[in-house]
PDB file of C-alpha atoms in Angstrom:
ATOM      1  CA  MET A1100     149.753 112.439 109.894  1.00 51.00           C
ATOM      2  CA  PRO A1101     147.293 115.185 108.843  1.00 63.00           C
ATOM      3  CA  PHE A1102     144.929 116.668 111.375  1.00 66.00           C
ATOM      4  CA  ARG A1103     141.408 115.184 111.154  1.00 67.00           C
ATOM      5  CA  LEU A1104     138.413 117.122 112.388  1.00 72.00           C
ATOM      6  CA  ASP A1105     134.737 117.886 111.975  1.00 78.00           C
ATOM      7  CA  PRO A1106     133.591 121.432 111.213  1.00 81.00           C
ATOM      8  CA  PRO A1107     132.153 123.466 114.116  1.00 81.00           C
ATOM      9  CA  LYS A1108     128.429 123.413 114.869  1.00 86.00           C
ATOM     10  CA  SER A1109     125.976 124.904 112.415  1.00 93.00           C
ATOM     11  CA  PHE A1110     122.859 126.931 113.141  1.00 96.00           C
ATOM     12  CA  LYS A1111     120.530 123.939 113.495  1.00 95.00           C
ATOM     13  CA  ASP A1112     122.754 122.594 116.274  1.00 93.00           C
ATOM     14  CA  LEU A1113     121.608 125.511 118.452  1.00 94.00           C
ATOM     15  CA  PHE A1114     118.203 123.808 118.575  1.00 92.00           C
ATOM     16  CA  ALA A1115     119.432 120.270 119.177  1.00 86.00           C
ATOM     17  CA  GLY A1116     119.429 120.508 122.976  1.00 72.00           C
ATOM     18  CA  GLU A1117     117.587 122.305 125.726  1.00 65.00           C
ATOM     19  CA  ARG A1118     118.473 125.977 126.196  1.00 63.00           C
ATOM     20  CA  PRO A1119     118.239 127.584 129.646  1.00 57.00           C
ATOM     21  CA  ALA A1120     114.537 128.158 130.418  1.00 62.00           C
ATOM     22  CA  GLY A1121     113.793 127.249 126.814  1.00 72.00           C
ATOM     23  CA  ARG A1122     114.871 130.731 125.761  1.00 84.00           C
ATOM     24  CA  THR A1123     114.735 132.026 122.210  1.00 94.00           C
ATOM     25  CA  VAL A1124     117.987 132.020 120.218  1.00 96.00           C
ATOM     26  CA  ALA A1125     119.256 135.566 119.621  1.00 97.00           C
ATOM     27  CA  GLY A1126     121.745 136.972 117.139  1.00 98.00           C
ATOM     28  CA  MET A1127     122.642 139.974 115.043  1.00 98.00           C
ATOM     29  CA  PHE A1128     123.676 141.112 111.589  1.00 98.00           C
ATOM     30  CA  VAL A1129     127.246 141.959 110.677  1.00 98.00           C
ATOM     31  CA  CYS A1130     126.718 144.249 107.692  1.00 97.00           C
ATOM     32  CA  SER A1131     129.961 146.261 107.676  1.00 97.00           C
ATOM     33  CA  GLY A1132     131.966 143.596 105.892  1.00 96.00           C
ATOM     34  CA  ASP A1133     134.710 144.026 108.477  1.00 97.00           C
ATOM     35  CA  ALA A1134     136.337 140.994 110.105  1.00 97.00           C
ATOM     36  CA  GLY A1135     137.223 143.001 113.208  1.00 97.00           C
ATOM     37  CA  ALA A1136     133.594 143.994 113.713  1.00 97.00           C
ATOM     38  CA  ALA A1137     132.551 140.378 113.178  1.00 98.00           C
ATOM     39  CA  GLU A1138     135.008 139.224 115.833  1.00 98.00           C
ATOM     40  CA  ILE A1139     133.853 141.842 118.345  1.00 98.00           C
ATOM     41  CA  CYS A1140     130.214 140.858 117.814  1.00 98.00           C
ATOM     42  CA  ALA A1141     131.042 137.138 117.996  1.00 98.00           C
ATOM     43  CA  GLY A1142     132.467 137.642 121.480  1.00 97.00           C
ATOM     44  CA  ALA A1143     129.468 139.574 122.792  1.00 97.00           C
ATOM     45  CA  GLY A1144     127.593 136.520 124.083  1.00 96.00           C
ATOM     46  CA  LEU A1145     124.942 136.185 121.391  1.00 97.00           C
ATOM     47  CA  ASP A1146     124.159 132.792 119.885  1.00 96.00           C
ATOM     48  CA  TYR A1147     125.021 133.694 116.296  1.00 98.00           C
ATOM     49  CA  VAL A1148     126.230 136.426 113.975  1.00 98.00           C
ATOM     50  CA  LEU A1149     124.645 136.798 110.559  1.00 98.00           C
ATOM     51  CA  ILE A1150     127.184 137.908 107.957  1.00 98.00           C
ATOM     52  CA  ASP A1151     125.248 139.833 105.336  1.00 98.00           C
ATOM     53  CA  ALA A1152     126.419 139.257 101.773  1.00 97.00           C
ATOM     54  CA  GLU A1153     123.100 140.480 100.363  1.00 96.00           C
ATOM     55  CA  HIS A1154     123.202 144.122 101.446  1.00 95.00           C
ATOM     56  CA  GLY A1155     126.656 144.397 102.997  1.00 90.00           C
ATOM     57  CA  PRO A1156     129.761 145.609 101.075  1.00 94.00           C
ATOM     58  CA  VAL A1157     131.322 142.164 100.924  1.00 92.00           C
ATOM     59  CA  ASN A1158     132.935 139.769  98.499  1.00 93.00           C
ATOM     60  CA  LEU A1159     134.017 136.168  98.871  1.00 95.00           C
ATOM     61  CA  GLU A1160     137.353 137.113 100.417  1.00 96.00           C
ATOM     62  CA  SER A1161     135.807 139.361 103.066  1.00 97.00           C
ATOM     63  CA  VAL A1162     133.226 136.720 103.982  1.00 97.00           C
ATOM     64  CA  LEU A1163     136.080 134.225 104.361  1.00 97.00           C
ATOM     65  CA  ALA A1164     137.923 136.649 106.660  1.00 97.00           C
ATOM     66  CA  GLN A1165     134.789 137.089 108.781  1.00 98.00           C
ATOM     67  CA  LEU A1166     134.189 133.343 109.018  1.00 97.00           C
ATOM     68  CA  ARG A1167     137.749 132.884 110.255  1.00 96.00           C
ATOM     69  CA  ALA A1168     137.359 135.728 112.760  1.00 97.00           C
ATOM     70  CA  VAL A1169     134.184 134.239 114.233  1.00 97.00           C
ATOM     71  CA  ALA A1170     135.539 130.665 114.311  1.00 95.00           C
ATOM     72  CA  GLY A1171     137.499 131.260 117.501  1.00 93.00           C
ATOM     73  CA  TYR A1172     134.359 132.007 119.525  1.00 96.00           C
ATOM     74  CA  ASP A1173     131.433 130.007 120.859  1.00 94.00           C
ATOM     75  CA  CYS A1174     129.154 131.730 118.385  1.00 96.00           C
ATOM     76  CA  VAL A1175     127.647 130.301 115.209  1.00 97.00           C
ATOM     77  CA  SER A1176     128.319 132.096 111.938  1.00 97.00           C
ATOM     78  CA  VAL A1177     125.466 132.367 109.439  1.00 98.00           C
ATOM     79  CA  VAL A1178     125.839 133.844 105.954  1.00 98.00           C
ATOM     80  CA  ARG A1179     123.040 135.481 103.997  1.00 98.00           C
ATOM     81  CA  VAL A1180     123.886 134.970 100.337  1.00 98.00           C
ATOM     82  CA  PRO A1181     123.075 137.663  97.744  1.00 97.00           C
ATOM     83  CA  PHE A1182     120.632 135.621  95.682  1.00 97.00           C
ATOM     84  CA  ASN A1183     119.135 132.167  95.211  1.00 98.00           C
ATOM     85  CA  ASP A1184     121.804 131.124  92.738  1.00 97.00           C
ATOM     86  CA  ALA A1185     123.464 127.703  92.616  1.00 97.00           C
ATOM     87  CA  VAL A1186     126.881 129.074  91.623  1.00 97.00           C
ATOM     88  CA  LEU A1187     126.968 131.651  94.419  1.00 96.00           C
ATOM     89  CA  ILE A1188     125.704 129.163  96.986  1.00 97.00           C
ATOM     90  CA  LYS A1189     128.390 126.673  95.924  1.00 96.00           C
ATOM     91  CA  GLN A1190     131.082 129.312  96.411  1.00 96.00           C
ATOM     92  CA  PHE A1191     129.892 130.317  99.878  1.00 97.00           C
ATOM     93  CA  LEU A1192     129.659 126.680 100.952  1.00 96.00           C
ATOM     94  CA  ASP A1193     133.167 125.991  99.686  1.00 95.00           C
ATOM     95  CA  LEU A1194     134.421 128.954 101.729  1.00 95.00           C
ATOM     96  CA  GLY A1195     133.273 127.032 104.790  1.00 94.00           C
ATOM     97  CA  ALA A1196     129.937 128.731 105.413  1.00 96.00           C
ATOM     98  CA  GLN A1197     127.823 125.985 106.973  1.00 96.00           C
ATOM     99  CA  SER A1198     124.651 127.938 107.739  1.00 97.00           C
ATOM    100  CA  LEU A1199     123.028 129.876 104.921  1.00 98.00           C
ATOM    101  CA  ILE A1200     120.050 132.180 104.550  1.00 98.00           C
ATOM    102  CA  VAL A1201     118.760 132.430 100.997  1.00 98.00           C
ATOM    103  CA  PRO A1202     116.775 135.646 100.438  1.00 98.00           C
ATOM    104  CA  MET A1203     113.682 136.376  98.348  1.00 97.00           C
ATOM    105  CA  VAL A1204     112.240 132.854  98.384  1.00 98.00           C
ATOM    106  CA  ASN A1205     108.627 133.295  97.282  1.00 98.00           C
ATOM    107  CA  THR A1206     107.453 129.796  96.362  1.00 98.00           C
ATOM    108  CA  ALA A1207     108.027 126.152  97.163  1.00 98.00           C
ATOM    109  CA  ASP A1208     109.844 125.859  93.826  1.00 98.00           C
ATOM    110  CA  ASP A1209     112.244 128.616  94.901  1.00 98.00           C
ATOM    111  CA  ALA A1210     112.859 126.726  98.137  1.00 98.00           C
ATOM    112  CA  ALA A1211     113.468 123.469  96.263  1.00 98.00           C
ATOM    113  CA  ALA A1212     116.038 125.242  94.067  1.00 98.00           C
ATOM    114  CA  ALA A1213     117.909 126.376  97.194  1.00 98.00           C
ATOM    115  CA  VAL A1214     117.909 122.810  98.544  1.00 98.00           C
ATOM    116  CA  SER A1215     119.270 121.522  95.252  1.00 98.00           C
ATOM    117  CA  ALA A1216     122.065 124.106  95.386  1.00 98.00           C
ATOM    118  CA  VAL A1217     123.369 122.854  98.754  1.00 97.00           C
ATOM    119  CA  ARG A1218     123.252 119.142  97.919  1.00 97.00           C
ATOM    120  CA  TYR A1219     125.587 117.066  95.813  1.00 96.00           C
ATOM    121  CA  ALA A1220     124.275 115.005  92.898  1.00 96.00           C
ATOM    122  CA  PRO A1221     122.163 112.992  92.506  1.00 96.00           C
ATOM    123  CA  ALA A1222     120.146 114.814  95.194  1.00 96.00           C
ATOM    124  CA  GLY A1223     121.190 118.271  93.966  1.00 97.00           C
ATOM    125  CA  VAL A1224     123.508 120.323  91.773  1.00 97.00           C
ATOM    126  CA  ARG A1225     126.311 121.431  94.111  1.00 96.00           C
ATOM    127  CA  GLY A1226     129.620 121.095  92.326  1.00 95.00           C
ATOM    128  CA  VAL A1227     132.132 118.729  93.901  1.00 95.00           C
ATOM    129  CA  GLY A1228     135.244 120.594  94.981  1.00 90.00           C
ATOM    130  CA  SER A1229     135.675 119.703  98.622  1.00 84.00           C
ATOM    131  CA  ALA A1230     139.260 118.540  98.190  1.00 86.00           C
ATOM    132  CA  LEU A1231     140.105 122.091  97.115  1.00 90.00           C
ATOM    133  CA  ALA A1232     138.006 123.963  99.661  1.00 91.00           C
ATOM    134  CA  ARG A1233     137.780 125.084 103.276  1.00 92.00           C
ATOM    135  CA  SER A1234     134.359 123.413 103.593  1.00 92.00           C
ATOM    136  CA  ALA A1235     136.055 120.036 104.004  1.00 90.00           C
ATOM    137  CA  ARG A1236     139.229 121.595 105.406  1.00 91.00           C
ATOM    138  CA  TRP A1237     140.987 120.489 102.242  1.00 91.00           C
ATOM    139  CA  ASN A1238     139.926 116.860 102.627  1.00 90.00           C
ATOM    140  CA  ARG A1239     140.672 116.740 106.361  1.00 91.00           C
ATOM    141  CA  VAL A1240     137.006 116.251 107.346  1.00 92.00           C
ATOM    142  CA  PRO A1241     136.491 112.482 107.240  1.00 92.00           C
ATOM    143  CA  ASP A1242     134.009 111.345 104.576  1.00 92.00           C
ATOM    144  CA  TYR A1243     132.873 114.922 103.896  1.00 93.00           C
ATOM    145  CA  LEU A1244     131.080 114.213 100.620  1.00 94.00           C
ATOM    146  CA  ALA A1245     128.773 111.650 102.211  1.00 94.00           C
ATOM    147  CA  ARG A1246     128.273 113.704 105.385  1.00 93.00           C
ATOM    148  CA  ALA A1247     127.999 117.251 104.016  1.00 94.00           C
ATOM    149  CA  ASP A1248     124.272 117.530 104.730  1.00 94.00           C
ATOM    150  CA  GLU A1249     124.799 116.994 108.459  1.00 93.00           C
ATOM    151  CA  PHE A1250     127.069 120.051 108.601  1.00 94.00           C
ATOM    152  CA  ILE A1251     124.802 122.422 106.642  1.00 96.00           C
ATOM    153  CA  THR A1252     121.794 124.430 107.812  1.00 97.00           C
ATOM    154  CA  LEU A1253     119.599 125.929 105.098  1.00 98.00           C
ATOM    155  CA  LEU A1254     117.233 128.746 105.992  1.00 98.00           C
ATOM    156  CA  VAL A1255     115.129 130.552 103.404  1.00 98.00           C
ATOM    157  CA  GLN A1256     113.822 134.077 103.742  1.00 98.00           C
ATOM    158  CA  VAL A1257     110.100 134.822 103.535  1.00 98.00           C
ATOM    159  CA  GLU A1258     109.898 138.548 102.871  1.00 98.00           C
ATOM    160  CA  SER A1259     107.034 139.275 100.490  1.00 98.00           C
ATOM    161  CA  ALA A1260     103.269 139.110 100.480  1.00 98.00           C
ATOM    162  CA  GLU A1261     103.524 136.281  97.931  1.00 98.00           C
ATOM    163  CA  ALA A1262     105.888 134.333 100.179  1.00 98.00           C
ATOM    164  CA  VAL A1263     103.552 134.708 103.162  1.00 98.00           C
ATOM    165  CA  GLU A1264     100.760 133.165 101.103  1.00 98.00           C
ATOM    166  CA  ASN A1265     103.102 130.271 100.245  1.00 98.00           C
ATOM    167  CA  ALA A1266     104.784 129.981 103.651  1.00 98.00           C
ATOM    168  CA  ALA A1267     103.329 126.591 104.562  1.00 97.00           C
ATOM    169  CA  GLY A1268     104.387 125.070 101.247  1.00 98.00           C
ATOM    170  CA  ILE A1269     107.851 126.612 101.489  1.00 98.00           C
ATOM    171  CA  ALA A1270     108.367 125.225 104.986  1.00 98.00           C
ATOM    172  CA  GLU A1271     107.258 121.757 103.942  1.00 98.00           C
ATOM    173  CA  VAL A1272     109.983 121.424 101.284  1.00 98.00           C
ATOM    174  CA  ASP A1273     112.328 118.583 102.225  1.00 97.00           C
ATOM    175  CA  GLY A1274     115.782 119.940 103.002  1.00 97.00           C
ATOM    176  CA  ILE A1275     114.632 123.302 104.341  1.00 97.00           C
ATOM    177  CA  ASP A1276     115.712 123.557 107.976  1.00 97.00           C
ATOM    178  CA  GLY A1277     113.882 126.771 108.720  1.00 98.00           C
ATOM    179  CA  VAL A1278     112.489 130.114 107.648  1.00 98.00           C
ATOM    180  CA  PHE A1279     113.722 133.621 108.389  1.00 98.00           C
ATOM    181  CA  ILE A1280     111.073 136.334 108.086  1.00 98.00           C
ATOM    182  CA  GLY A1281     112.054 139.782 106.797  1.00 98.00           C
ATOM    183  CA  PRO A1282     109.447 142.358 107.872  1.00 98.00           C
ATOM    184  CA  SER A1283     111.091 145.259 105.995  1.00 97.00           C
ATOM    185  CA  ASP A1284     110.674 143.876 102.490  1.00 97.00           C
ATOM    186  CA  LEU A1285     107.390 142.277 103.521  1.00 98.00           C
ATOM    187  CA  ALA A1286     106.035 145.688 104.521  1.00 98.00           C
ATOM    188  CA  ALA A1287     107.185 147.149 101.204  1.00 98.00           C
ATOM    189  CA  THR A1288     105.411 144.476  99.160  1.00 98.00           C
ATOM    190  CA  MET A1289     102.258 145.151 101.175  1.00 98.00           C
ATOM    191  CA  GLY A1290     102.366 148.839 100.222  1.00 98.00           C
ATOM    192  CA  LEU A1291     103.626 149.794 103.697  1.00 98.00           C
ATOM    193  CA  LEU A1292     107.246 150.759 103.005  1.00 97.00           C
ATOM    194  CA  GLY A1293     109.130 151.480 106.232  1.00 95.00           C
ATOM    195  CA  GLN A1294     106.222 150.386 108.429  1.00 96.00           C
ATOM    196  CA  GLN A1295     107.429 147.095 109.897  1.00 96.00           C
ATOM    197  CA  ASP A1296     105.260 147.699 112.956  1.00 96.00           C
ATOM    198  CA  HIS A1297     102.020 148.168 111.005  1.00 97.00           C
ATOM    199  CA  PRO A1298      99.319 145.831 112.373  1.00 97.00           C
ATOM    200  CA  ASP A1299      98.894 144.147 108.978  1.00 98.00           C
ATOM    201  CA  VAL A1300     102.627 143.429 108.741  1.00 98.00           C
ATOM    202  CA  VAL A1301     102.756 142.129 112.301  1.00 98.00           C
ATOM    203  CA  ALA A1302      99.762 139.891 111.601  1.00 98.00           C
ATOM    204  CA  ALA A1303     101.453 138.501 108.474  1.00 98.00           C
ATOM    205  CA  VAL A1304     104.633 137.758 110.431  1.00 98.00           C
ATOM    206  CA  LYS A1305     102.704 135.986 113.187  1.00 98.00           C
ATOM    207  CA  ARG A1306     100.745 133.974 110.641  1.00 98.00           C
ATOM    208  CA  THR A1307     104.002 132.866 109.032  1.00 98.00           C
ATOM    209  CA  ILE A1308     105.492 131.908 112.387  1.00 98.00           C
ATOM    210  CA  ALA A1309     102.478 129.699 113.102  1.00 98.00           C
ATOM    211  CA  GLU A1310     102.508 128.023 109.678  1.00 98.00           C
ATOM    212  CA  VAL A1311     106.243 127.287 109.695  1.00 98.00           C
ATOM    213  CA  LYS A1312     106.080 125.816 113.197  1.00 97.00           C
ATOM    214  CA  ALA A1313     103.102 123.685 112.143  1.00 97.00           C
ATOM    215  CA  ALA A1314     105.351 122.259 109.420  1.00 97.00           C
ATOM    216  CA  GLY A1315     107.879 121.280 112.081  1.00 96.00           C
ATOM    217  CA  LYS A1316     110.593 123.722 111.016  1.00 97.00           C
ATOM    218  CA  ILE A1317     112.400 126.441 112.966  1.00 97.00           C
ATOM    219  CA  VAL A1318     111.335 130.023 112.319  1.00 98.00           C
ATOM    220  CA  GLY A1319     112.845 133.383 113.131  1.00 98.00           C
ATOM    221  CA  VAL A1320     112.375 137.049 112.389  1.00 98.00           C
ATOM    222  CA  ASN A1321     114.316 140.279 112.117  1.00 97.00           C
ATOM    223  CA  ALA A1322     113.235 142.705 114.879  1.00 97.00           C
ATOM    224  CA  PHE A1323     115.584 145.441 116.093  1.00 96.00           C
ATOM    225  CA  VAL A1324     112.955 147.099 118.307  1.00 96.00           C
ATOM    226  CA  GLU A1325     112.825 145.236 121.617  1.00 96.00           C
ATOM    227  CA  SER A1326     109.048 145.444 122.065  1.00 96.00           C
ATOM    228  CA  GLN A1327     108.582 143.959 118.587  1.00 97.00           C
ATOM    229  CA  ALA A1328     111.117 141.216 119.268  1.00 97.00           C
ATOM    230  CA  ARG A1329     109.349 140.320 122.522  1.00 97.00           C
ATOM    231  CA  GLU A1330     106.007 140.184 120.711  1.00 98.00           C
ATOM    232  CA  TYR A1331     107.354 137.755 118.121  1.00 98.00           C
ATOM    233  CA  ILE A1332     109.003 135.637 120.815  1.00 97.00           C
ATOM    234  CA  ALA A1333     105.625 135.400 122.527  1.00 97.00           C
ATOM    235  CA  ALA A1334     104.126 134.383 119.178  1.00 97.00           C
ATOM    236  CA  GLY A1335     106.513 131.406 119.028  1.00 96.00           C
ATOM    237  CA  ALA A1336     109.584 132.622 117.120  1.00 97.00           C
ATOM    238  CA  ASP A1337     112.491 130.231 117.672  1.00 97.00           C
ATOM    239  CA  PHE A1338     115.128 132.872 116.963  1.00 97.00           C
ATOM    240  CA  VAL A1339     115.251 136.643 116.635  1.00 98.00           C
ATOM    241  CA  ASN A1340     117.771 138.850 114.882  1.00 98.00           C
ATOM    242  CA  VAL A1341     117.963 141.781 117.283  1.00 97.00           C
ATOM    243  CA  GLY A1342     120.482 144.213 115.823  1.00 97.00           C
ATOM    244  CA  ALA A1343     123.267 145.015 113.380  1.00 98.00           C
ATOM    245  CA  ASP A1344     126.823 146.246 113.814  1.00 97.00           C
ATOM    246  CA  VAL A1345     126.256 149.253 111.564  1.00 97.00           C
ATOM    247  CA  ALA A1346     122.995 150.218 113.290  1.00 97.00           C
ATOM    248  CA  ILE A1347     124.606 150.001 116.737  1.00 97.00           C
ATOM    249  CA  LEU A1348     127.513 152.176 115.562  1.00 97.00           C
ATOM    250  CA  ALA A1349     125.209 154.692 113.887  1.00 97.00           C
ATOM    251  CA  ARG A1350     122.834 155.078 116.832  1.00 95.00           C
ATOM    252  CA  GLY A1351     125.649 155.033 119.384  1.00 95.00           C
ATOM    253  CA  SER A1352     127.701 157.708 117.607  1.00 95.00           C
ATOM    254  CA  GLU A1353     124.565 159.831 117.160  1.00 94.00           C
ATOM    255  CA  ALA A1354     123.930 159.593 120.897  1.00 93.00           C
ATOM    256  CA  LEU A1355     127.465 160.811 121.599  1.00 93.00           C
ATOM    257  CA  ALA A1356     127.060 163.713 119.202  1.00 94.00           C
ATOM    258  CA  ALA A1357     123.730 164.673 120.758  1.00 92.00           C
ATOM    259  CA  LYS A1358     125.301 164.582 124.219  1.00 92.00           C
ATOM    260  CA  TYR A1359     128.425 166.620 123.518  1.00 93.00           C
ATOM    261  CA  ILE A1360     127.901 168.600 120.303  1.00 91.00           C
ATOM    262  CA  ALA A1361     124.305 169.654 119.776  1.00 68.00           C
ATOM    263  CA  GLU A1362     120.779 169.130 121.001  1.00 65.00           C
ATOM    264  CA  ASP A1363     118.905 166.189 119.500  1.00 56.00           C
ATOM    265  CA  SER A1364     116.494 167.424 116.853  1.00 57.00           C
ATOM    266  CA  GLY A1365     114.099 164.627 117.790  1.00 59.00           C
ATOM    267  CA  ALA A1366     113.984 163.310 114.224  1.00 61.00           C
ATOM    268  CA  GLY A1367     114.803 159.624 114.398  1.00 64.00           C
ATOM    269  CA  PRO A1368     115.440 157.252 111.495  1.00 67.00           C
ATOM    270  CA  ALA A1369     112.425 156.219 109.408  1.00 62.00           C
ATOM    271  CA  SER A1370     113.267 152.541 109.742  1.00 65.00           C
ATOM    272  CA  TYR A1371     116.041 150.482 111.411  1.00 67.00           C
TER     273      TYR A1371
END
């Protein structure tokens, strides 16, 4: 008798019940592409780890290894796909990624395309291959084809001046569970490259938070600087991405070098 099971919780399940003191959900990027790093971060006590297939040095096999490494912990895995592409999204879903962030979504039409990519026909264009894939545990998830939507969380990334203007319409698209705001690219499109803390960028992020929440969807933001994260939490962000494995390693190893090898020059990084 084969083992029957449901997949573990997805990102939207973190918001299904009451959190202690109504606290904001917190997580971090895993950008190294390393399954060991993903496992270490998954056991740190954060709510989620965000496996970065957009900027990280990863392929399908390394994402699969990271998903398996995280699966043993009470920590949700989220995957940021490289591009809003139906073929790529299908592949990541079939690997067993249940929570996706789709980057560079600028319009409601872009958001609708992402929704179509995660849904089977006739509601969408996702190819049917669950019997062959980890998503349905090789047909061991009962009635997976009919229930796939309940296991998937779809977040889209608002990270341009155009997307901020369209944020309300993006959030209102049926099938979008939430919005993730990227201040770095947003600052660049506003002519403020590397200035995520510029008042105009901060105002645009807060405006987007308000508009997405008004649409009844969850909204989060990338903010590695604690004071910035706290400001966005106060503005109503439901989740905050507060760090990255590679950034922690870089800053931590620099601190060791400054302590034991040479005096700190005082020149910090221009951005994260």
